[in-house]
Coordinates of C-alpha atoms in Angstrom, one line a residue:
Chain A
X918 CA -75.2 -273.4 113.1
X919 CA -74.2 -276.0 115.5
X920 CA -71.0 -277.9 115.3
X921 CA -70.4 -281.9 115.2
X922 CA -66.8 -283.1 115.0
X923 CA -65.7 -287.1 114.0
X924 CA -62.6 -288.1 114.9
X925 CA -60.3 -289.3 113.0
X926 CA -61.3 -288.5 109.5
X927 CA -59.5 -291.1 108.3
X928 CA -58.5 -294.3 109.2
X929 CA -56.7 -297.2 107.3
X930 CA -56.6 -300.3 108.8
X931 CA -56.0 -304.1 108.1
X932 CA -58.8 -307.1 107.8
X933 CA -60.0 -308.3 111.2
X934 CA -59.4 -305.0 112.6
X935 CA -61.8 -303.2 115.1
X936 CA -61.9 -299.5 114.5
X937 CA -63.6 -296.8 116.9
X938 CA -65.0 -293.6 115.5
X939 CA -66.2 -290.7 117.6
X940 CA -69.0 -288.3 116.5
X941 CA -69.1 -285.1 119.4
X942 CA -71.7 -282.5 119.6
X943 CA -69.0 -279.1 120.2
X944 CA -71.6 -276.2 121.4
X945 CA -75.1 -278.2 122.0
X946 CA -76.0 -281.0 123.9
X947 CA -77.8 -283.6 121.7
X948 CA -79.9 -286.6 123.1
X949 CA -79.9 -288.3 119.6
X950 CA -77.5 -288.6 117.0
X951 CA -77.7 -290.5 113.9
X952 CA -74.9 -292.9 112.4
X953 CA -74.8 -292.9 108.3
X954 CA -72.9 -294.5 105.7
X955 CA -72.4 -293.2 102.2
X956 CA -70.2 -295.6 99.7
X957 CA -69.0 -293.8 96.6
X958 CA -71.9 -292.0 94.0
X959 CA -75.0 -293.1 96.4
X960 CA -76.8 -291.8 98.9
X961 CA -76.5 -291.7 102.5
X962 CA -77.8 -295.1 104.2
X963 CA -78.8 -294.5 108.0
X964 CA -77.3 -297.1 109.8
X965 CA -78.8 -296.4 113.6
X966 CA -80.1 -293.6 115.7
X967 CA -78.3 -293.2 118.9
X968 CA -80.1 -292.1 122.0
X969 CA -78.3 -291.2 125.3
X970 CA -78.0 -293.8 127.7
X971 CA -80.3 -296.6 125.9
X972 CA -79.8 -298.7 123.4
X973 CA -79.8 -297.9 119.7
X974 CA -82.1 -298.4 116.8
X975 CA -80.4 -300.0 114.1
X976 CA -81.9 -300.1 110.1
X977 CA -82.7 -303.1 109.2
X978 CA -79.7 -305.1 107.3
X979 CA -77.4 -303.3 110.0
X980 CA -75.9 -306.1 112.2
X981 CA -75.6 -304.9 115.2
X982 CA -72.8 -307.1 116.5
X983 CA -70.6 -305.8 113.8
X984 CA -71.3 -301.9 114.0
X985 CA -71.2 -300.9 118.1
X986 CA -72.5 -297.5 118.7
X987 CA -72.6 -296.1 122.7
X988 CA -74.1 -293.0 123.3
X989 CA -72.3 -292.3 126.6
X990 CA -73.3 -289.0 126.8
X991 CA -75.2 -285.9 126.0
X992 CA -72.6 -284.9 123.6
X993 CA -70.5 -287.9 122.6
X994 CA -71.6 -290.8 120.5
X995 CA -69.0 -293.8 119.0
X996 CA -69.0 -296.5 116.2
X997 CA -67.0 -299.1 116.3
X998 CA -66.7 -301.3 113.5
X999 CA -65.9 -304.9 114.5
X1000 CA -64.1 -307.3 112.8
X1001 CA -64.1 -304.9 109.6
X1002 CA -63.4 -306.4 106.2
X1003 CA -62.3 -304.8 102.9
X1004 CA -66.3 -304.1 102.2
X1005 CA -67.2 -301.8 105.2
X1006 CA -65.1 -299.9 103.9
X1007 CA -67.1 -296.5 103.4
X1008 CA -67.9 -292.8 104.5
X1009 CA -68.8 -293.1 107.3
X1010 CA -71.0 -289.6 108.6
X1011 CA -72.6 -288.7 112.2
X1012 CA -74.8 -286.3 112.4
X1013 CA -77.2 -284.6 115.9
X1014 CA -80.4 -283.0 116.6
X1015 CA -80.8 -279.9 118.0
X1016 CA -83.9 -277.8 118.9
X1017 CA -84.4 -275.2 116.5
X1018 CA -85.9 -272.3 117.8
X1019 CA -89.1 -270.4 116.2
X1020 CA -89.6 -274.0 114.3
X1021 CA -91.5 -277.0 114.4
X1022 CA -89.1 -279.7 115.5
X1023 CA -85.4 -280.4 115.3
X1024 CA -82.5 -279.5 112.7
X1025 CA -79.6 -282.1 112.3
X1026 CA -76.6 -281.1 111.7
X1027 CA -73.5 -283.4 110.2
X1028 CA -70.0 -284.5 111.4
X1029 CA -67.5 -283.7 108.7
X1030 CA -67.2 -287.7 108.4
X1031 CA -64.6 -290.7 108.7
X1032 CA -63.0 -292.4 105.3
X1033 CA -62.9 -295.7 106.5
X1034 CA -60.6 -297.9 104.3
X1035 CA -59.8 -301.9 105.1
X1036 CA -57.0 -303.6 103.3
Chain B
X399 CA -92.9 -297.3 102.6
X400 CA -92.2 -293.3 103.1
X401 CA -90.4 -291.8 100.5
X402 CA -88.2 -288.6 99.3
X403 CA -88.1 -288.4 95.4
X404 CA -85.8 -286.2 93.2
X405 CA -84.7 -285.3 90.2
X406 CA -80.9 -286.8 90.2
X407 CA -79.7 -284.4 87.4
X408 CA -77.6 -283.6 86.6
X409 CA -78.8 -280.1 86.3
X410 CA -76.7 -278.1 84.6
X411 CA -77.2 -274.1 84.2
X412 CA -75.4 -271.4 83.7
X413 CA -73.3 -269.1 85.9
X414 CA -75.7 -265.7 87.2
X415 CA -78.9 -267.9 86.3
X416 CA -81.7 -269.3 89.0
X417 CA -81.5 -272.9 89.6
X418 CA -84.3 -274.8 90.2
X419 CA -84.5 -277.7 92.6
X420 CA -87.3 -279.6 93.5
X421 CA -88.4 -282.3 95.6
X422 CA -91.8 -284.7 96.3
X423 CA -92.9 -286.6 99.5
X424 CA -95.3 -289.1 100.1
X425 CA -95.7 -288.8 104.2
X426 CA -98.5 -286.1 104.3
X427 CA -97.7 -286.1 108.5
X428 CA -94.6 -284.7 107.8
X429 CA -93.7 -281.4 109.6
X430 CA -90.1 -280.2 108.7
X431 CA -88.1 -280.0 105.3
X432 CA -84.6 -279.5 105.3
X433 CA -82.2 -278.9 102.2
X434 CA -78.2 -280.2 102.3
X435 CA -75.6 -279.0 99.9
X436 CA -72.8 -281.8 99.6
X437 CA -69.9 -281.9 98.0
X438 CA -67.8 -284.9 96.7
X439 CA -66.4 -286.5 99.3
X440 CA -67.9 -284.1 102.6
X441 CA -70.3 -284.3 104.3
X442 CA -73.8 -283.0 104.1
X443 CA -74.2 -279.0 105.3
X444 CA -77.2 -277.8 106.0
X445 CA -78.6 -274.6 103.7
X446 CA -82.2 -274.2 104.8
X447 CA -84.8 -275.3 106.7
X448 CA -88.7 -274.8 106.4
X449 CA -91.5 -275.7 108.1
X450 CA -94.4 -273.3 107.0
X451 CA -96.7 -273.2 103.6
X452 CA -94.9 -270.8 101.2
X453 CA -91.1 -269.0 101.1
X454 CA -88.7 -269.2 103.0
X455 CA -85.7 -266.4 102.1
X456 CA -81.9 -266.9 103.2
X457 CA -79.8 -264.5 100.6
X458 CA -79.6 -266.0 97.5
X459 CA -81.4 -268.8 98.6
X460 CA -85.1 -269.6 98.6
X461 CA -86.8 -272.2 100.2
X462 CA -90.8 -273.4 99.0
X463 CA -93.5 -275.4 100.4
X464 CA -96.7 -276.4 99.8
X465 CA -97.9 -279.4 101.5
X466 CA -100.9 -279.9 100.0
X467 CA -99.0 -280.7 96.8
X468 CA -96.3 -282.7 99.1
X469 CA -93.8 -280.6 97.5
X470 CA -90.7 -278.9 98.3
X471 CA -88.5 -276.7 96.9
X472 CA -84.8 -274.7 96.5
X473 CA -84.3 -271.8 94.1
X474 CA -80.6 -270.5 93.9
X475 CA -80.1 -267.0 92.5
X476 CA -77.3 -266.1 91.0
X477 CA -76.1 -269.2 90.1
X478 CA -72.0 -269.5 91.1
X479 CA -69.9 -272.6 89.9
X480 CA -69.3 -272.9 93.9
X481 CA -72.5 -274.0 94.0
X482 CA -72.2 -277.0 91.9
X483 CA -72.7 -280.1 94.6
X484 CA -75.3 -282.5 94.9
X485 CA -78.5 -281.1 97.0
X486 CA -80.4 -283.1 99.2
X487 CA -83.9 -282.9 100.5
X488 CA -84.7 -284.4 103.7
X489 CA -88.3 -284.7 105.7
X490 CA -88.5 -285.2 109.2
X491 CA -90.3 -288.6 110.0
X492 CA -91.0 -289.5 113.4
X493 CA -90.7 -287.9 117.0
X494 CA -86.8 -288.7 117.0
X495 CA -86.1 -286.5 114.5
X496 CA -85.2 -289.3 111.7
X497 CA -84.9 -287.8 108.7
X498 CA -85.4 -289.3 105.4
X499 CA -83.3 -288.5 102.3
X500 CA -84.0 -288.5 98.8
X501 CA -81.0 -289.5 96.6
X502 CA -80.3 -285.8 95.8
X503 CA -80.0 -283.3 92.6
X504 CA -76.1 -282.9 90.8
X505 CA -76.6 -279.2 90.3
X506 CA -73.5 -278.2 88.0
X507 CA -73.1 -274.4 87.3
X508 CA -70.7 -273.2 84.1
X509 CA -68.6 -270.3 84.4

């Protein structure tokens, strides 16, 4: 199957912070990527799908302002968290479509996800 | 609203026995299925994917559709306890690919 990587997995960081996560597509170029959040024993919350070179879609409840995704290119998207506080922190998870061949549509495949903790 | 509903388990079988997992949608335009294995604390990794009415076979995994009952399925043979996770279903809605989860099945197998 394809391969997404996230970088870092982990990050630790301090109120009022601004963190930068980066979701890459390894072996497939991928014109949208997807930007999930998963907080302990629940399911995983799209936050905002990313297309290439335009802006992206955000759920609604997602602000924005706070969570900064660019989609620079066909096989890099990043999240930065603004400002983060003790609640955002989360799991955060990327994840990218490819074409799959002899099917209907697209398959998307998942970053191994960042642990995101704010003191 | 579109939804993805499942059983959340947890479903507990024993070890060499089929599990069962099943899963209901309410978009009848929906075109792809997928099913995710995740374990606590990882991410979501992708098992199976199916697109036709019927079975899908991938070793001892079995997908099955039927779309006129909106309903999706994921049989595991041979059970192994390293197969104990939480599975998700997931529907593709929309051209973008978006896919919608439902909350997922515990699956625990006993040695």
């Amino acid at each position: 199957g394809a391969v997404v990587s996230q970088h870092p997995s982990r990050v630790i960081c301090k109120s009022g912070t601004s963190v930068k996560i980066e979701c890459r597509s390894l072996d497939f170029q991928a014109t949208t990527m997807f930007w999930y959040r998963q907080f302990p024993k629940q399911s995983l919350m799209l936050m905002a799908t990313s297309n290439e070179g335009s802006k992206a879609t955000y759920e609604q409840g997602v602000e924005k302002d706070k969570f900064l995704i660019n989609h620079a290119s066909l096989t890099l998207s990043t999240l930065t968290v603004t400002s983060a506080h003790p609640e955002d922190s989360s799991f955060y998870i990327c994840s990218a479509n490819t074409r799959t061949s002899g099917g209907a549509g697209d398959t998307q495949y998942f970053g191994p996800g960042t642990r995101l903790t704010v003191l | 609203q579109k939804e993805v509903e499942q059983n959340s388990g947890p479903l507990s079988v024993p070890e060499g026995a089929i599990a069962s997992l099943n899963c209901t949608y309410s978009d009848r335009g929906s075109q792809s299925f997928f099913w995710y294995r995740q374990y606590s604390g990882k991410s979501p990794e992708l098992i199976m994917f199916i697109y036709s009415n019927g079975d899908k076979e991938d070793g001892r995994f079995t997908a099955q559709l039927n779309k006129a009952s909106q309903y999706v399925s994921l049989l595991i043979r041979d059970s192994q306890p390293s197969d104990s996770a939480t599975y998700l279903c997931a529907v593709t809605l929309g051209s973008q690919g978006n896919l919608i989860f439902g909350k997922g099945t515990k699956l625990s197998v006993k040695p």
